[in-house]
Amino acid sequence: MAEPEFERAKRSTKWNSRLSWIWTEYSVIIAFLILFVVSSILSPRFLEFSNLMNILMQVSIIGVIALGMTMIMLSGGIDLSVGSVLALVGVFSVIALNASGSIFIAIITALAVGAFTGFLNGFMVAKLKIAAFIATLGMMAAARSIALYTSDGGSISGEVEGFSAISNSSIGAVQSPIFIFGLMAVLVFILLHQTRFGRYVYAIGSNEKGALLSGIRVDRIKMAVYTLAGMLVSVAAIIETSRLNSISSSSSGQLYELDAIAAVIIGGTRMTGGRGKVVGTLFGVLILGILNNMMNLMNVSPYLQGFVTGLVIIIAVVFQKRE
């Protein structure tokens, strides 16, 4: 007996719905796997252990920054100042390091400067009601200017032995920045997915007015989000500064905001907030890392890497709108 038409249509709709759900939830993982396989075919050097570790090492700094950017974008905001703040944090941490001779004081200084700049961003957005784009754009200019002024427009090198060991040591074959990135990812995952604070962040991003009417202190949550993101920028600054044992006030952190935002968007976090996952951001960071690595292996001009990053952002946003 022939299957009724409406039964076939019902089953087809069910399968389409299931496939749509799989794509929505796991599209970034699927894209990562496809890119990984294609890269391994295009270049036999890609699968070498040293190259894979190099990719993880290269994305560790942007990855830490992207974790903070994930929190901000989930709350419906954005932060354009992360690159300049990284340079500012680096400058002040090296000054504190050389003046005190203490690595501990340098780290505390870095965390304090990053937290303070993040707090200022959050205050402007939450209390002064300035659009996040404008507030953080102003901070981007201010932080870079202060870094340049403090260092006379040049680089500052650390003079304390042992500071460079933070980023240049390893456990087995895995370097410490990779472990720091992994630890930060676990902490942010727990914060966003296992705590009340995380639920509030998602609620604000989904419907800020509804969150306010339900009794959530929206202003405090936003300020906390930007402050935590600033501290994550501090962690990234410590990694970069200790790896080079110096910081450049003019070039350090340049366009880091672009890479961080790209990783978050590729990972599935909506520009409007309220939807996204830390795991998605991790895969977004890895996708960018593999793309840059493959362009290097294939001798593609480094000047085209920004073009590829921008193109990937546009494609990711187009797919988000289609969903």
XYZ file of C-alpha atoms in Angstrom:
323
model
C 0.000 0.000 0.000
C 1.419 3.368 -1.029
C 2.468 5.690 1.748
C 0.029 8.590 2.110
C 1.333 11.932 0.833
C 0.874 13.707 4.172
C 2.937 11.018 5.957
C 5.834 11.515 3.561
C 5.593 15.272 3.970
C 5.503 14.908 7.765
C 8.576 12.665 7.789
C 10.427 14.997 5.410
C 9.635 17.971 7.631
C 10.860 16.068 10.680
C 14.187 15.228 9.018
C 14.631 18.815 7.786
C 13.961 20.091 11.285
C 16.479 17.664 12.774
C 19.152 18.570 10.210
C 18.512 22.259 10.822
C 18.962 21.727 14.575
C 22.215 19.819 14.054
C 23.560 22.584 11.826
C 22.514 25.312 14.256
C 24.097 23.614 17.273
C 27.191 22.083 15.704
C 27.948 24.115 12.557
C 31.209 25.504 13.959
C 32.415 22.005 14.872
C 31.484 20.713 11.408
C 33.315 23.648 9.818
C 36.360 22.974 12.006
C 36.468 19.284 11.050
C 36.130 20.072 7.334
C 38.884 22.692 7.534
C 41.114 20.310 9.518
C 40.743 17.531 6.932
C 41.245 19.873 3.962
C 44.347 21.395 5.602
C 45.858 17.978 6.255
C 45.360 17.115 2.570
C 46.785 20.367 1.230
C 49.938 20.277 3.340
C 51.636 17.161 4.755
C 53.388 19.386 7.316
C 50.072 20.409 8.834
C 49.656 17.233 10.913
C 53.137 17.388 12.410
C 52.935 17.598 16.194
C 55.191 20.647 16.300
C 52.914 22.471 13.848
C 49.749 21.619 15.789
C 51.383 22.865 19.000
C 52.446 26.001 17.143
C 48.820 26.661 16.141
C 47.668 26.325 19.763
C 50.512 28.565 20.900
C 49.671 31.220 18.333
C 45.968 31.332 19.255
C 46.459 31.278 23.036
C 46.602 35.075 23.423
C 43.662 35.819 21.111
C 41.836 32.873 22.679
C 42.030 34.337 26.182
C 40.833 37.717 24.900
C 38.019 36.025 22.942
C 36.735 34.409 26.135
C 36.164 37.852 27.623
C 34.682 39.075 24.353
C 32.244 36.153 24.480
C 30.869 37.332 27.821
C 30.543 40.893 26.548
C 28.802 39.930 23.315
C 26.473 37.521 25.122
C 25.335 40.496 27.210
C 24.611 42.438 24.025
C 27.767 44.576 24.037
C 31.101 44.786 22.246
C 34.621 45.867 23.172
C 36.900 47.524 20.622
C 39.546 48.474 23.191
C 41.060 45.052 23.974
C 44.151 45.477 21.779
C 45.030 48.906 23.161
C 44.300 47.801 26.715
C 46.662 44.852 26.228
C 49.456 47.272 25.289
C 48.609 49.517 28.257
C 48.584 46.585 30.678
C 51.871 45.332 29.270
C 53.565 48.703 29.678
C 52.455 49.174 33.287
C 53.254 45.590 34.270
C 56.812 45.853 32.922
C 57.298 49.209 34.674
C 56.085 47.632 37.935
C 58.317 44.607 37.322
C 61.462 46.678 36.821
C 60.673 49.064 39.684
C 59.882 46.382 42.286
C 61.921 43.448 41.030
C 58.913 41.257 41.851
C 57.071 39.113 39.304
C 54.118 38.857 41.702
C 53.733 42.652 41.861
C 53.943 42.827 38.065
C 51.109 40.303 37.721
C 48.958 42.105 40.322
C 49.585 45.403 38.525
C 48.555 43.859 35.217
C 45.328 42.455 36.661
C 44.531 45.752 38.395
C 45.051 47.865 35.266
C 43.011 45.489 33.123
C 40.200 45.290 35.660
C 40.123 49.082 36.032
C 39.900 49.740 32.284
C 37.204 47.089 32.007
C 35.330 48.686 34.902
C 35.493 52.073 33.158
C 34.077 50.521 29.986
C 31.287 48.892 31.969
C 30.562 52.125 33.850
C 30.240 54.099 30.622
C 27.972 51.477 29.085
C 25.824 50.618 32.121
C 25.681 53.880 34.082
C 26.292 56.624 31.549
C 24.248 54.772 28.903
C 26.876 55.298 26.209
C 26.688 52.830 23.322
C 29.262 50.072 23.808
C 30.748 50.754 20.375
C 31.395 54.427 21.207
C 32.528 53.864 24.796
C 35.079 51.200 23.914
C 36.202 53.108 20.817
C 37.065 56.001 23.120
C 38.874 53.641 25.487
C 40.797 52.172 22.568
C 42.194 55.593 21.684
C 42.812 56.605 25.307
C 44.556 53.376 26.337
C 46.877 53.407 23.323
C 47.694 57.064 23.899
C 48.566 56.507 27.574
C 50.713 53.488 26.670
C 52.594 55.516 24.058
C 53.077 58.469 26.409
C 54.266 56.332 29.308
C 56.833 54.475 27.214
C 57.859 57.448 25.018
C 56.378 55.674 22.027
C 58.772 52.752 22.149
C 59.233 49.339 23.733
C 59.953 48.471 27.354
C 61.910 45.344 28.275
C 61.758 43.349 31.488
C 64.892 43.356 33.625
C 63.936 40.655 36.117
C 65.174 37.145 35.539
C 62.416 34.556 35.527
C 59.615 36.723 34.145
C 59.974 35.258 30.656
C 59.565 31.757 32.105
C 55.800 32.380 32.433
C 55.313 31.935 28.681
C 58.494 30.129 27.691
C 58.258 27.154 30.043
C 56.447 23.927 29.217
C 54.968 20.821 30.759
C 56.184 17.975 28.617
C 55.815 19.053 25.006
C 53.014 21.542 25.716
C 53.940 25.146 26.423
C 52.488 27.028 29.374
C 50.385 29.581 27.374
C 48.327 26.674 26.059
C 47.639 25.501 29.612
C 46.751 29.042 30.699
C 44.337 29.345 27.780
C 42.758 25.999 28.656
C 42.406 26.941 32.324
C 40.780 30.281 31.476
C 38.386 28.513 29.097
C 37.302 26.073 31.825
C 36.766 28.896 34.338
C 34.729 31.010 31.901
C 32.695 27.946 30.870
C 31.811 27.255 34.516
C 31.013 30.921 35.124
C 28.654 31.215 32.156
C 27.009 27.801 32.225
C 27.022 26.747 35.874
C 26.346 29.933 37.853
C 23.535 32.427 38.407
C 25.772 35.160 37.052
C 26.009 33.330 33.730
C 22.241 32.943 33.516
C 21.868 36.664 34.140
C 24.313 37.451 31.318
C 22.259 35.357 28.884
C 19.029 36.932 30.142
C 20.335 40.465 29.636
C 21.528 39.658 26.141
C 18.230 38.041 25.194
C 15.908 40.709 26.626
C 17.429 43.499 28.696
C 14.101 45.104 29.586
C 12.663 41.751 30.615
C 15.739 41.033 32.750
C 15.368 44.425 34.436
C 11.684 43.831 35.157
C 12.489 40.412 36.631
C 14.702 42.012 39.258
C 18.159 41.492 37.725
C 20.594 44.328 38.449
C 21.451 44.847 34.814
C 23.913 47.669 35.448
C 25.926 45.658 37.966
C 26.048 42.580 35.760
C 27.230 44.606 32.769
C 29.940 46.305 34.809
C 31.050 42.925 36.153
C 31.164 41.474 32.619
C 33.403 44.259 31.299
C 35.598 44.109 34.404
C 36.118 40.348 34.033
C 36.835 40.792 30.327
C 39.450 43.390 31.237
C 41.108 40.925 33.602
C 41.232 38.332 30.833
C 42.954 40.914 28.631
C 45.450 41.282 31.493
C 46.127 37.534 31.399
C 46.704 37.764 27.640
C 49.019 40.742 28.185
C 51.065 38.789 30.735
C 51.430 35.922 28.240
C 52.543 38.219 25.418
C 54.842 40.387 27.534
C 56.587 37.469 29.236
C 56.965 35.559 25.960
C 58.920 38.442 24.416
C 60.189 39.834 27.745
C 59.110 43.213 26.367
C 56.076 45.148 25.171
C 55.719 47.601 22.299
C 53.373 50.483 23.040
C 52.825 51.119 19.333
C 52.393 47.671 17.795
C 51.407 45.237 20.570
C 47.734 44.335 20.441
C 47.143 45.828 16.994
C 43.885 44.452 15.498
C 43.485 41.944 18.329
C 39.914 43.172 18.702
C 39.206 42.098 15.108
C 40.522 38.567 15.685
C 38.704 38.224 19.020
C 35.370 39.400 17.598
C 35.859 37.153 14.570
C 36.477 34.100 16.761
C 33.369 34.803 18.842
C 31.111 35.346 15.813
C 32.480 32.287 14.006
C 31.808 30.337 17.199
C 28.106 31.129 16.929
C 27.628 33.958 19.412
C 25.051 36.432 18.143
C 25.991 40.077 17.696
C 22.727 40.978 19.407
C 23.557 38.852 22.456
C 21.727 36.168 24.389
C 22.957 33.210 22.391
C 26.343 31.553 22.143
C 28.699 29.143 23.882
C 32.250 29.140 25.179
C 32.884 25.885 23.297
C 31.868 27.611 20.074
C 34.372 30.380 20.735
C 37.128 27.806 21.273
C 36.433 26.263 17.875
C 36.191 29.734 16.344
C 39.666 30.547 17.659
C 41.019 27.254 16.288
C 39.465 27.892 12.878
C 41.220 31.253 12.656
C 44.461 29.665 13.817
C 44.294 26.928 11.184
C 43.455 29.421 8.427
C 46.451 31.604 9.294
C 48.697 28.560 9.654
C 47.678 27.166 6.277
C 48.273 30.494 4.570
C 51.785 30.514 6.050
C 52.453 26.925 4.971
C 51.233 27.705 1.465
C 53.315 30.904 1.287
C 50.287 33.168 0.986
C 51.144 36.814 1.650
C 50.587 37.756 5.316
C 48.946 40.960 4.083
C 46.004 38.861 2.897
C 45.327 37.314 6.306
C 43.231 40.296 7.396
C 41.199 39.988 4.195
C 40.498 36.318 4.927
C 39.517 37.111 8.526
C 37.108 39.815 7.386
C 35.618 37.519 4.759
C 35.069 34.768 7.328
C 33.290 37.232 9.650
C 30.909 38.290 6.873
C 30.154 34.666 5.921
C 29.524 33.731 9.567
C 27.107 36.655 10.053
C 25.266 35.767 6.828
C 24.740 32.197 8.081
C 23.544 33.534 11.439
C 20.936 35.673 9.726
C 19.745 32.701 7.664
C 19.269 30.699 10.861
